[in-house]
PDB file of C-alpha atoms and ligand atoms in Angstrom:
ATOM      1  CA  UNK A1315      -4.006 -19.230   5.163  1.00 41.00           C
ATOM      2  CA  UNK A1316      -0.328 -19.034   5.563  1.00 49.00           C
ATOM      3  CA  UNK A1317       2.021 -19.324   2.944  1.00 55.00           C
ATOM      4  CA  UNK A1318       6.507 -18.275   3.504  1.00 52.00           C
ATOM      5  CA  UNK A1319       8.482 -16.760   1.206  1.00 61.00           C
ATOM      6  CA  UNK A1320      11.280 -18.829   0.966  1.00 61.00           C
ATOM      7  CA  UNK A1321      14.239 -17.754   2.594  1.00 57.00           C
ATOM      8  CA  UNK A1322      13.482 -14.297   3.524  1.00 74.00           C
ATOM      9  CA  UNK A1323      13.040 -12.784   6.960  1.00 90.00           C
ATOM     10  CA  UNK A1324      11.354 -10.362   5.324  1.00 94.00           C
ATOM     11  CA  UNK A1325       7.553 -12.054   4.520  1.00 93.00           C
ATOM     12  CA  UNK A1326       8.082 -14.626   7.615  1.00 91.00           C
ATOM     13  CA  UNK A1327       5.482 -15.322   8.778  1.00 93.00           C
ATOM     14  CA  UNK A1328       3.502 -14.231   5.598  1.00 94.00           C
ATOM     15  CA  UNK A1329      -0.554 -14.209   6.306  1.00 95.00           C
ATOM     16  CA  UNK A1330      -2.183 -14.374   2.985  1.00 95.00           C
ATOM     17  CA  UNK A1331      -5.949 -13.840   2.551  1.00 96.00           C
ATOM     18  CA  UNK A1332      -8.224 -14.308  -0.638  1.00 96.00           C
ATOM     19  CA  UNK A1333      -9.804 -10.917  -0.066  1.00 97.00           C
ATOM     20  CA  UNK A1334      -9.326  -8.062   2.931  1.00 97.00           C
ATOM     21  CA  UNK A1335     -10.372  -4.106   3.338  1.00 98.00           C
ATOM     22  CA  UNK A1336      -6.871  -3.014   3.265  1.00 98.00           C
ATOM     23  CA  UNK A1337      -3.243  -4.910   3.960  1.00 98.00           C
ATOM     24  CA  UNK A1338      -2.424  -2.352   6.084  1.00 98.00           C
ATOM     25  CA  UNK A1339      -5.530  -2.344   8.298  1.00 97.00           C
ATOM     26  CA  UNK A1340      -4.791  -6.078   8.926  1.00 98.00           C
ATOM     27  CA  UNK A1341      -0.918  -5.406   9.715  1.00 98.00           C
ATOM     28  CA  UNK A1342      -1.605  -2.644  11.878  1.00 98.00           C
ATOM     29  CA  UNK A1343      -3.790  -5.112  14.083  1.00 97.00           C
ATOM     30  CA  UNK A1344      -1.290  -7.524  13.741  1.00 97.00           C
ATOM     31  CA  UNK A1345       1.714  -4.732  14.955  1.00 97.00           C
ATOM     32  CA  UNK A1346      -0.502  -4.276  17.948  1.00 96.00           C
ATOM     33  CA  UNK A1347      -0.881  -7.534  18.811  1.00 96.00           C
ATOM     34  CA  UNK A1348       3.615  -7.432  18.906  1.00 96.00           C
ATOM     35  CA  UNK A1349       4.145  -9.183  16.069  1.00 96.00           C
ATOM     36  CA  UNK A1350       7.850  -9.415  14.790  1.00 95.00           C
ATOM     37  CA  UNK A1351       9.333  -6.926  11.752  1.00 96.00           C
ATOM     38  CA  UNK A1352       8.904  -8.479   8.948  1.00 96.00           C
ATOM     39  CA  UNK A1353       5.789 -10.125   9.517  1.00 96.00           C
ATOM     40  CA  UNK A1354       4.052  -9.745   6.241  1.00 96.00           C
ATOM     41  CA  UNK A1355      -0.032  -9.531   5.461  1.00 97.00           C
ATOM     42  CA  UNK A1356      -0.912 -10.444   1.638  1.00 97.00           C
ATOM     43  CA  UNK A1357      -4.264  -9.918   0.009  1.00 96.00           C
ATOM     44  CA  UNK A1358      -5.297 -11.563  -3.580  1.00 95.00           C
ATOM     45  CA  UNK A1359      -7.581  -8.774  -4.007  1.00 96.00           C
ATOM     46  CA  UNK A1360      -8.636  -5.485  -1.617  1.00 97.00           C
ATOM     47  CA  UNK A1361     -12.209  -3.914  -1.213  1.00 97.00           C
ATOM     48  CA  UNK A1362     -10.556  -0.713   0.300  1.00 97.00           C
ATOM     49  CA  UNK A1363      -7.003  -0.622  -0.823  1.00 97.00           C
ATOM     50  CA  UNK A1364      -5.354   2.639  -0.411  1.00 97.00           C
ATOM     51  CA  UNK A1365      -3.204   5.361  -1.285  1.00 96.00           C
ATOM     52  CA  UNK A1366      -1.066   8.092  -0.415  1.00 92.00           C
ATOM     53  CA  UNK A1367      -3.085  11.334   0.284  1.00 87.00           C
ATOM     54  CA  UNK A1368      -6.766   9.106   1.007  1.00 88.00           C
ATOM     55  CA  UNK A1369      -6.591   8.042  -2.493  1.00 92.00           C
ATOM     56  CA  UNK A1370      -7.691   4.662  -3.808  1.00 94.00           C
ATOM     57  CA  UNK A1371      -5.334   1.821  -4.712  1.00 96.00           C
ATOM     58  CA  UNK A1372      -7.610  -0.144  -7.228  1.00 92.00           C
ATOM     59  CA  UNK A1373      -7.008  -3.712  -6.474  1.00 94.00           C
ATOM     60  CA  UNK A1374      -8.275  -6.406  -9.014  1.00 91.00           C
ATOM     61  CA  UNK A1375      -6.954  -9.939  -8.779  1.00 91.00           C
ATOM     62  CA  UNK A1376      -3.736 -10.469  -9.888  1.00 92.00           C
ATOM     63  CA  UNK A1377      -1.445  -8.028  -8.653  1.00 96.00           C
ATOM     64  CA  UNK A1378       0.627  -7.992  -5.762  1.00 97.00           C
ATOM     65  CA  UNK A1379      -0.794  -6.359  -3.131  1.00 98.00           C
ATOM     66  CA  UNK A1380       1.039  -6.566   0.396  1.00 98.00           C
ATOM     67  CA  UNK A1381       2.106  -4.874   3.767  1.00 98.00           C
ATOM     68  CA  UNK A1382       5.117  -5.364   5.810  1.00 98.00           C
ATOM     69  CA  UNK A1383       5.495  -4.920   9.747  1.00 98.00           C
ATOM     70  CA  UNK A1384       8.787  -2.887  10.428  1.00 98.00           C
ATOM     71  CA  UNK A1385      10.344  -1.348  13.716  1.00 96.00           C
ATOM     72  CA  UNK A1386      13.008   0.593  12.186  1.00 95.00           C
ATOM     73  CA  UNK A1387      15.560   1.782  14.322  1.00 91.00           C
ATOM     74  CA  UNK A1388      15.843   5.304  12.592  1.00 94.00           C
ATOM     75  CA  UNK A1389      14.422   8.290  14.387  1.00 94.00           C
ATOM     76  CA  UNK A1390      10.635   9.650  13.388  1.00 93.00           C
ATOM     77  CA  UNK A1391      11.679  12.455  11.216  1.00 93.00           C
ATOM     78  CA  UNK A1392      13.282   9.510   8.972  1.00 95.00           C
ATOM     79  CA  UNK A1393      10.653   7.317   8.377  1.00 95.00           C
ATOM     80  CA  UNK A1394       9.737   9.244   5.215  1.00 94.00           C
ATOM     81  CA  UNK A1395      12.427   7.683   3.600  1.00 97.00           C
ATOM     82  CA  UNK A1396      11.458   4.533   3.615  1.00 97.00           C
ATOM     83  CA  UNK A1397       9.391   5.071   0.998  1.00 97.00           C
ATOM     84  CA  UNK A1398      12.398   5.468  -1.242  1.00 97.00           C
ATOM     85  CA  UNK A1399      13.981   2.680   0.284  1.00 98.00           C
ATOM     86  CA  UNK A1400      11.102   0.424  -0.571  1.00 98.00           C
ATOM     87  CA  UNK A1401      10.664   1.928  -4.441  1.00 98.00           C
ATOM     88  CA  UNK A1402      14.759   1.157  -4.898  1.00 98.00           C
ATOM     89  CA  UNK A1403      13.543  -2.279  -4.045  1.00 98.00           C
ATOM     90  CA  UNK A1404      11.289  -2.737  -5.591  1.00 98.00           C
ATOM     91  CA  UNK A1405      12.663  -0.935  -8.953  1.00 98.00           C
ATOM     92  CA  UNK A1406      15.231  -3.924  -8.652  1.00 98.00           C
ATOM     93  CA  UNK A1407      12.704  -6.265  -8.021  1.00 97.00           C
ATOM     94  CA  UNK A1408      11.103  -5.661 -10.896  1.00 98.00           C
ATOM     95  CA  UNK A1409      14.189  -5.593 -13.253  1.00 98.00           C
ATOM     96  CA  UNK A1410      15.128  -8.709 -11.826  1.00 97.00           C
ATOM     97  CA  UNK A1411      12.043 -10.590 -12.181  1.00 97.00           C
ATOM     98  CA  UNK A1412      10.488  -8.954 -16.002  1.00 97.00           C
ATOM     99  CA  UNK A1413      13.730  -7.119 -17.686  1.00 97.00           C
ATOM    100  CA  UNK A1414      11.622  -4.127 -17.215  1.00 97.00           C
ATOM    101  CA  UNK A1415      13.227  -1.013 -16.549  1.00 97.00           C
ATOM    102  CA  UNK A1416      10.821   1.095 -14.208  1.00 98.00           C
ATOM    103  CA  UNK A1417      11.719   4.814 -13.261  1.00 97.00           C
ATOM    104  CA  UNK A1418      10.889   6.359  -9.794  1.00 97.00           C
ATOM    105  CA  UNK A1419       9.200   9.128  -9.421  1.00 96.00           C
ATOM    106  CA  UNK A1420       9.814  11.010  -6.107  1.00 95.00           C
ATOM    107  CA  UNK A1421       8.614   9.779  -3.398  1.00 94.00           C
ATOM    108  CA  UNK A1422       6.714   6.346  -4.220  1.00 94.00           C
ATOM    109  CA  UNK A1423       5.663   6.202  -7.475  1.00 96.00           C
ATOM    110  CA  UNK A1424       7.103   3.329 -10.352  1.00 98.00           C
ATOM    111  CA  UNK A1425       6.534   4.379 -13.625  1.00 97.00           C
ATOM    112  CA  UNK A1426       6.540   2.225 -16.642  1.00 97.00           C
ATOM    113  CA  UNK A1427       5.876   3.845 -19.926  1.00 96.00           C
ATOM    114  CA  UNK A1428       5.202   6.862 -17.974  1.00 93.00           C
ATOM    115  CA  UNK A1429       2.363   5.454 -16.658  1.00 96.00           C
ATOM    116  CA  UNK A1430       2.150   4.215 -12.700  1.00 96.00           C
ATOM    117  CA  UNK A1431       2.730   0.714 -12.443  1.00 97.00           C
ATOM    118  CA  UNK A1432       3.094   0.922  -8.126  1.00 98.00           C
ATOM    119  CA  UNK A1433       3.169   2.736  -5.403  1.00 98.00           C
ATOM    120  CA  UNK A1434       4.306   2.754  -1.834  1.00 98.00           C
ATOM    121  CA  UNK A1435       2.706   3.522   1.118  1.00 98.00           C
ATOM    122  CA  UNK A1436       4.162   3.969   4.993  1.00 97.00           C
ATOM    123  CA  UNK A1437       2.162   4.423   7.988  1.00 97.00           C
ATOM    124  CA  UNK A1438       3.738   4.784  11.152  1.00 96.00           C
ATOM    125  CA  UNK A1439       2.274   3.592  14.571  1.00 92.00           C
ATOM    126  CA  UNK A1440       3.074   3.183  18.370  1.00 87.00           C
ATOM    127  CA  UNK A1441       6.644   2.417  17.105  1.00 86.00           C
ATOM    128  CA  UNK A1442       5.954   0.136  14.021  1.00 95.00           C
ATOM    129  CA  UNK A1443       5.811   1.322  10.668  1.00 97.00           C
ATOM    130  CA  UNK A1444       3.567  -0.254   7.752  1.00 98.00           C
ATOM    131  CA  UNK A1445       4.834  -0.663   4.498  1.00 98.00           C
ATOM    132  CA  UNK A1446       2.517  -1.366   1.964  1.00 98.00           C
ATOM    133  CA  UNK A1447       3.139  -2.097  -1.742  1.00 98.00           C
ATOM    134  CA  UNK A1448       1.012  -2.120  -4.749  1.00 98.00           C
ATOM    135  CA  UNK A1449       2.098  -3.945  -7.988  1.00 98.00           C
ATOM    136  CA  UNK A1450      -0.327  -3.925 -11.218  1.00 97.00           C
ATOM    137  CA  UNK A1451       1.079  -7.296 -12.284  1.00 97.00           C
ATOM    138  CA  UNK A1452      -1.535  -8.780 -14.724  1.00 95.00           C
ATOM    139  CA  UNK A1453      -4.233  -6.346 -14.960  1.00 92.00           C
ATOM    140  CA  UNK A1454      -5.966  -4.997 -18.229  1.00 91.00           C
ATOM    141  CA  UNK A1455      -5.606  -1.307 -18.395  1.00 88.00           C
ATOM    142  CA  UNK A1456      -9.343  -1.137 -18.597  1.00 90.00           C
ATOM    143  CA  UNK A1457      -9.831  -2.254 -14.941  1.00 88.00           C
ATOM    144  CA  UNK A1458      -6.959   0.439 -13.959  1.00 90.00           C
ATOM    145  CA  UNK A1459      -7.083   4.061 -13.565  1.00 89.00           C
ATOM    146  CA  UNK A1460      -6.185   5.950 -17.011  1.00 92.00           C
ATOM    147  CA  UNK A1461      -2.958   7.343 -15.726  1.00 93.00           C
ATOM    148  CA  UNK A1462      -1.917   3.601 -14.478  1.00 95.00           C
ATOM    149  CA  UNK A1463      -0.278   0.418 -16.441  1.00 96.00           C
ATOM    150  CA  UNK A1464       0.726  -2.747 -15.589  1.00 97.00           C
ATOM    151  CA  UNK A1465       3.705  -5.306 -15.715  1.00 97.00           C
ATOM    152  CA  UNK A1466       1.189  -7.382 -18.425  1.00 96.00           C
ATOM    153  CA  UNK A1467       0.260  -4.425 -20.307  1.00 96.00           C
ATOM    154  CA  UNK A1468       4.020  -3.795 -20.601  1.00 96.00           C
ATOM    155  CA  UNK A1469       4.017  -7.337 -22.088  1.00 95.00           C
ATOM    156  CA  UNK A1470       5.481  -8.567 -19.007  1.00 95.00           C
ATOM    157  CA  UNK A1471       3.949 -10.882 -17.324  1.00 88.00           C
ATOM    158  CA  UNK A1472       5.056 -12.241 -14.024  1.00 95.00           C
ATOM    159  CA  UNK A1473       3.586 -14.464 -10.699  1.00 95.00           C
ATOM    160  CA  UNK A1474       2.958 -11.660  -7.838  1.00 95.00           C
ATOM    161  CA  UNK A1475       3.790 -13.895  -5.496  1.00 93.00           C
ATOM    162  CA  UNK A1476       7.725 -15.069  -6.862  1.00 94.00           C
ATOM    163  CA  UNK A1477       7.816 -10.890  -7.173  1.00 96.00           C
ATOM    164  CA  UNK A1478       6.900  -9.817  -4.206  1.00 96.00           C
ATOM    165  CA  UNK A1479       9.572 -12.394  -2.659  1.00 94.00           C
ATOM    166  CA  UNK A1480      12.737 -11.001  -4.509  1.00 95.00           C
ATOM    167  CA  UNK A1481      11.649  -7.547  -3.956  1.00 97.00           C
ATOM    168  CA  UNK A1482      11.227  -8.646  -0.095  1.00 96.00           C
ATOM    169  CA  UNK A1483      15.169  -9.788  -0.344  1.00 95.00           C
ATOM    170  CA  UNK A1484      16.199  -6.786  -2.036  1.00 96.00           C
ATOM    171  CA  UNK A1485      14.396  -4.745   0.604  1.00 97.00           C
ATOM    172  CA  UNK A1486      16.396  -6.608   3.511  1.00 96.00           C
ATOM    173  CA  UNK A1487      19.196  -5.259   2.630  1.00 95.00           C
ATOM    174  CA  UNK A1488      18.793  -2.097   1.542  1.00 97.00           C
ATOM    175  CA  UNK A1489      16.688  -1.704   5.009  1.00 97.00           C
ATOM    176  CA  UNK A1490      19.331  -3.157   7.099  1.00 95.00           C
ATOM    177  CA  UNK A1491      21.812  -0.598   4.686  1.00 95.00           C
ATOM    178  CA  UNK A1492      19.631   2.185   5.987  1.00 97.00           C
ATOM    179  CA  UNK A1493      19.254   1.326   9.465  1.00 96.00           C
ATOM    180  CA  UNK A1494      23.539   1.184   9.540  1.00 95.00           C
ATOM    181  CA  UNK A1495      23.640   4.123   7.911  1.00 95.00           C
ATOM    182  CA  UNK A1496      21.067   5.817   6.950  1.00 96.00           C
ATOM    183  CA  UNK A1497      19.867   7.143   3.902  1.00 97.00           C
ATOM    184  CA  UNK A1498      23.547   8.195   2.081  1.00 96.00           C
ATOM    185  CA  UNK A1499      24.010   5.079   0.099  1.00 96.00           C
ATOM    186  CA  UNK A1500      20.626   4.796  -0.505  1.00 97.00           C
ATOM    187  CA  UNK A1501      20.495   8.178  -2.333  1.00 97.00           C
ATOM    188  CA  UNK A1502      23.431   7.240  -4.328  1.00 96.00           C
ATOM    189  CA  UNK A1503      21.649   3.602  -5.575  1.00 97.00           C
ATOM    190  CA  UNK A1504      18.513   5.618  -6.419  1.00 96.00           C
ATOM    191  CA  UNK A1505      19.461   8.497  -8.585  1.00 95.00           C
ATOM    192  CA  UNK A1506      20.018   6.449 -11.817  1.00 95.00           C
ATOM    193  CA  UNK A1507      16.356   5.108 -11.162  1.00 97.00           C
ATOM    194  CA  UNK A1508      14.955   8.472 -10.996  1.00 95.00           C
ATOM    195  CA  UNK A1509      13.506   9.479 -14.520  1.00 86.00           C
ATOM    196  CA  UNK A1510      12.742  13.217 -13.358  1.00 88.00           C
ATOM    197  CA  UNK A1511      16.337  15.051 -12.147  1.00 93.00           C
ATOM    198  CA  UNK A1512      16.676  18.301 -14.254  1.00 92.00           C
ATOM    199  CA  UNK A1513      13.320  18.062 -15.814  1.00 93.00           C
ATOM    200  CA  UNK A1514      11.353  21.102 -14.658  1.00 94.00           C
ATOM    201  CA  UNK A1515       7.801  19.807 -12.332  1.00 94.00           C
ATOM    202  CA  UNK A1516       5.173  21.042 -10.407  1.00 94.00           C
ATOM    203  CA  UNK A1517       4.750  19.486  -6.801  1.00 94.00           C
ATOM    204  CA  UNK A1518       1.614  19.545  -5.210  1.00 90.00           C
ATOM    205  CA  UNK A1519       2.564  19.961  -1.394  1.00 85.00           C
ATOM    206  CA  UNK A1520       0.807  18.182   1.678  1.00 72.00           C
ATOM    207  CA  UNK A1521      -2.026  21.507   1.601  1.00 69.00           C
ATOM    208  CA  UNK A1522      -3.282  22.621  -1.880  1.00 77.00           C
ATOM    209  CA  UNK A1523      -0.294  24.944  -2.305  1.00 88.00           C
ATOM    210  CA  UNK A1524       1.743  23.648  -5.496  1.00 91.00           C
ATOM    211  CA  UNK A1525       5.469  24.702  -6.360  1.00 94.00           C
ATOM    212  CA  UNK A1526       7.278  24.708  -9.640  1.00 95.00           C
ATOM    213  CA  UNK A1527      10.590  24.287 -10.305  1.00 96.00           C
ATOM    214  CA  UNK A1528      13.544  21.938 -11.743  1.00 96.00           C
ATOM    215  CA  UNK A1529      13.579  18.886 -10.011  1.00 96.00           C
ATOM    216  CA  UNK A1530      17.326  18.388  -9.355  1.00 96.00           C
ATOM    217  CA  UNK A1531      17.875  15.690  -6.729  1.00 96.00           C
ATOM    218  CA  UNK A1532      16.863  14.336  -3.190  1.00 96.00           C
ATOM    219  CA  UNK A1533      19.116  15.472  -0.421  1.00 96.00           C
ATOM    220  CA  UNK A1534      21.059  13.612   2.401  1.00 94.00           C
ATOM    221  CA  UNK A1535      17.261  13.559   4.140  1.00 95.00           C
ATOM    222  CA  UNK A1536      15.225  12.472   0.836  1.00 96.00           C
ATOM    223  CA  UNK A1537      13.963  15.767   0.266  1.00 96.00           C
ATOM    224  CA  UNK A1538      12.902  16.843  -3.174  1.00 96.00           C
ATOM    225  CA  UNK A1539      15.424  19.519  -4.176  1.00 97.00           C
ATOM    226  CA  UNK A1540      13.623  21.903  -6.619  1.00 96.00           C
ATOM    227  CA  UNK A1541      15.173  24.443  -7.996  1.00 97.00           C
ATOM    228  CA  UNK A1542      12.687  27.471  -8.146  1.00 96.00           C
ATOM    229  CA  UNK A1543      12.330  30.858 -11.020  1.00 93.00           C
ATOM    230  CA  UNK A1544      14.106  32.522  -8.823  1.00 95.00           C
ATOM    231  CA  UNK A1545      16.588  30.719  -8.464  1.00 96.00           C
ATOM    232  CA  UNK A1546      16.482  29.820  -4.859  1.00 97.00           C
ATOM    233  CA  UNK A1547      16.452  25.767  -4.017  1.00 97.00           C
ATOM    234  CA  UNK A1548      13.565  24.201  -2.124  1.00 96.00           C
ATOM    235  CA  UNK A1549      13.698  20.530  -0.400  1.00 95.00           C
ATOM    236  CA  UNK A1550      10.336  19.468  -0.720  1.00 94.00           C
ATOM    237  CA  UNK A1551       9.455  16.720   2.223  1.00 90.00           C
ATOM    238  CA  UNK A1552       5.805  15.636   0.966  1.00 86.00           C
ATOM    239  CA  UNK A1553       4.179  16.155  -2.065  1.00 86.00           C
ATOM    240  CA  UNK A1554       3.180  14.647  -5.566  1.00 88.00           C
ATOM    241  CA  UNK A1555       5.138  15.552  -8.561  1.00 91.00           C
ATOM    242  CA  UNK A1556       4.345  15.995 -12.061  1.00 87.00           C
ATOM    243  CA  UNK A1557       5.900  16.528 -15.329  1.00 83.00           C
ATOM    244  CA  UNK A1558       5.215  20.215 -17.169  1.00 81.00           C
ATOM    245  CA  UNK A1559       6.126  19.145 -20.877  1.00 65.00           C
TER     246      UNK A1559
HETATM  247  C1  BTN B1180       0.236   5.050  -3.564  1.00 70.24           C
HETATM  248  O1  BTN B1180       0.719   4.938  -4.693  1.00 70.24           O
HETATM  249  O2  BTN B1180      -0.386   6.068  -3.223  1.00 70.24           O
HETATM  250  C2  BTN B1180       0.448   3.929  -2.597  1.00 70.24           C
HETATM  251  C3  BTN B1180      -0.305   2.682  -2.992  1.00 70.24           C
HETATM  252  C4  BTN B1180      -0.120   1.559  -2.011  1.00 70.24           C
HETATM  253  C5  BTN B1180      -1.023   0.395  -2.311  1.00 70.24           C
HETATM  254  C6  BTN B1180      -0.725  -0.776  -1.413  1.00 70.24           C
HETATM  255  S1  BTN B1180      -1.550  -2.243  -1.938  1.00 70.24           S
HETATM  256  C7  BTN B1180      -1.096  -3.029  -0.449  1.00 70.24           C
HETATM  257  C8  BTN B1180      -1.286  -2.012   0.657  1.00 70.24           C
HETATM  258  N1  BTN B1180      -2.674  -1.988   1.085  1.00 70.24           N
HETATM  259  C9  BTN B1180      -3.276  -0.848   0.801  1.00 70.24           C
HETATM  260  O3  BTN B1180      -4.453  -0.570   1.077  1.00 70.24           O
HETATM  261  N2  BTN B1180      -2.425  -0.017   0.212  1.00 70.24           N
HETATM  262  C10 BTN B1180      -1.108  -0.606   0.045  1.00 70.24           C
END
């Protein structure tokens, strides 16, 4: 089935199934096979959805569950930060569509009612990088993990599908933003959306070595900046973060 989101180059052509493993694994075959950036792959519901760090993304029917074919023309070392890019968006996105505020939490996380509402995932390729987004849109917190919400439960409720399309806008041009140059202004956009600057975290690093620390900001690269005991500061380039309170 194929179904456009109107207007956008982001989401054109959009390939939307009832059911799949995983958006990504779909995109990635579709990358391969050369097809163009914004090429998007949409899923009703996931068997395998996925995380960051080999995590599950539970995927029940009725959120918004996507992945976007990019070819940014940014270097390796700043793919990373398109993970930020994608949460401003969709932050926006989600304003725009519900009146629902949601705060980012470094580097992919949405938060509503401190709970995760969706995340962001990039995997990068033979030159393309995969985007994938997760929104809980309509699901009951029972058929969620404890520590997520969604839009519903937040007594918003919204179609995926007219979501996923604005936050695709919004991402076009903060993308094309980024790719002009690079990831200054988006820095500035994101701070206000950030719910955790001076609030003192823990952040679990790529191995099982954690640091603590006040979180303070993301740098010119979208590093973490923590700002350790001892008063040193240290940019933190993957992790997970979580409140101490
Ligand atoms: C995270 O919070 O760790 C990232 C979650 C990303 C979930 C989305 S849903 C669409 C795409 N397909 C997947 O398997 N994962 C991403």
């Amino acid at each position: 089935m194929q179904r456009v989101f109107d207007g956008a180059r982001f989401g054109q052509p959009c390939y939307a199934f009832e059911e799949v493993t995983s958006t990504m694994d779909v995109a990635h075959e579709l990358a391969q096979q050369g097809a163009p950036e914004g090429t998007c792959v949409w899923a009703a519901r996931q068997r395998q959805g996925r995380g960051r760090l080999g995590r599950t993304w539970e995927s029940p029917e009725g959120g918004a569950y996507f992945s976007l074919i990019l070819r940014p023309a940014r270097a390796p070392q700043e793919i990373p930060q398109l993970s930020l890019v994608a949460g401003l968006s969709a932050a926006e996105a989600i304003r725009e569509v519900t009146g629902l505020s949601p705060s980012i939490r470094w580097p992919n996380d949405l938060l509503l009612e401190e709970r995760k509402v969706a995340g962001i995932l990039i995997e990068a390729k033979d030159g393309a990088a995969v985007l994938g987004v997760g929104i809980n849109v309509a699901a009951h917190p029972d058929a969620l993990p404890d520590t997520a919400t969604s839009l519903a439960a937040c007594g918003a409720a919204c179609d995926p599908y007219d979501l996923a399309a604005r936050l695709c806008r919004r991402l076009e041009g903060w993308y094309d933003h980024w790719g002009a140059h690079g990831f200054a202004p988006i820095r500035e956009a994101l701070r206000p959306w950030v719910s955790h600057f001076g609030e003192v975290v823990r952040v679990t690093l790529g191995t099982d070595q954690e640091v603590e620390g006040q979180a303070l900001d993301v740098d010119e690269a979208g590093r973490l900046l923590l700002r350790l005991e001892s008063g040193a500061i240290r940019p933190c380039e993957v992790g997970e973060v979580r409140f101490l309170r």
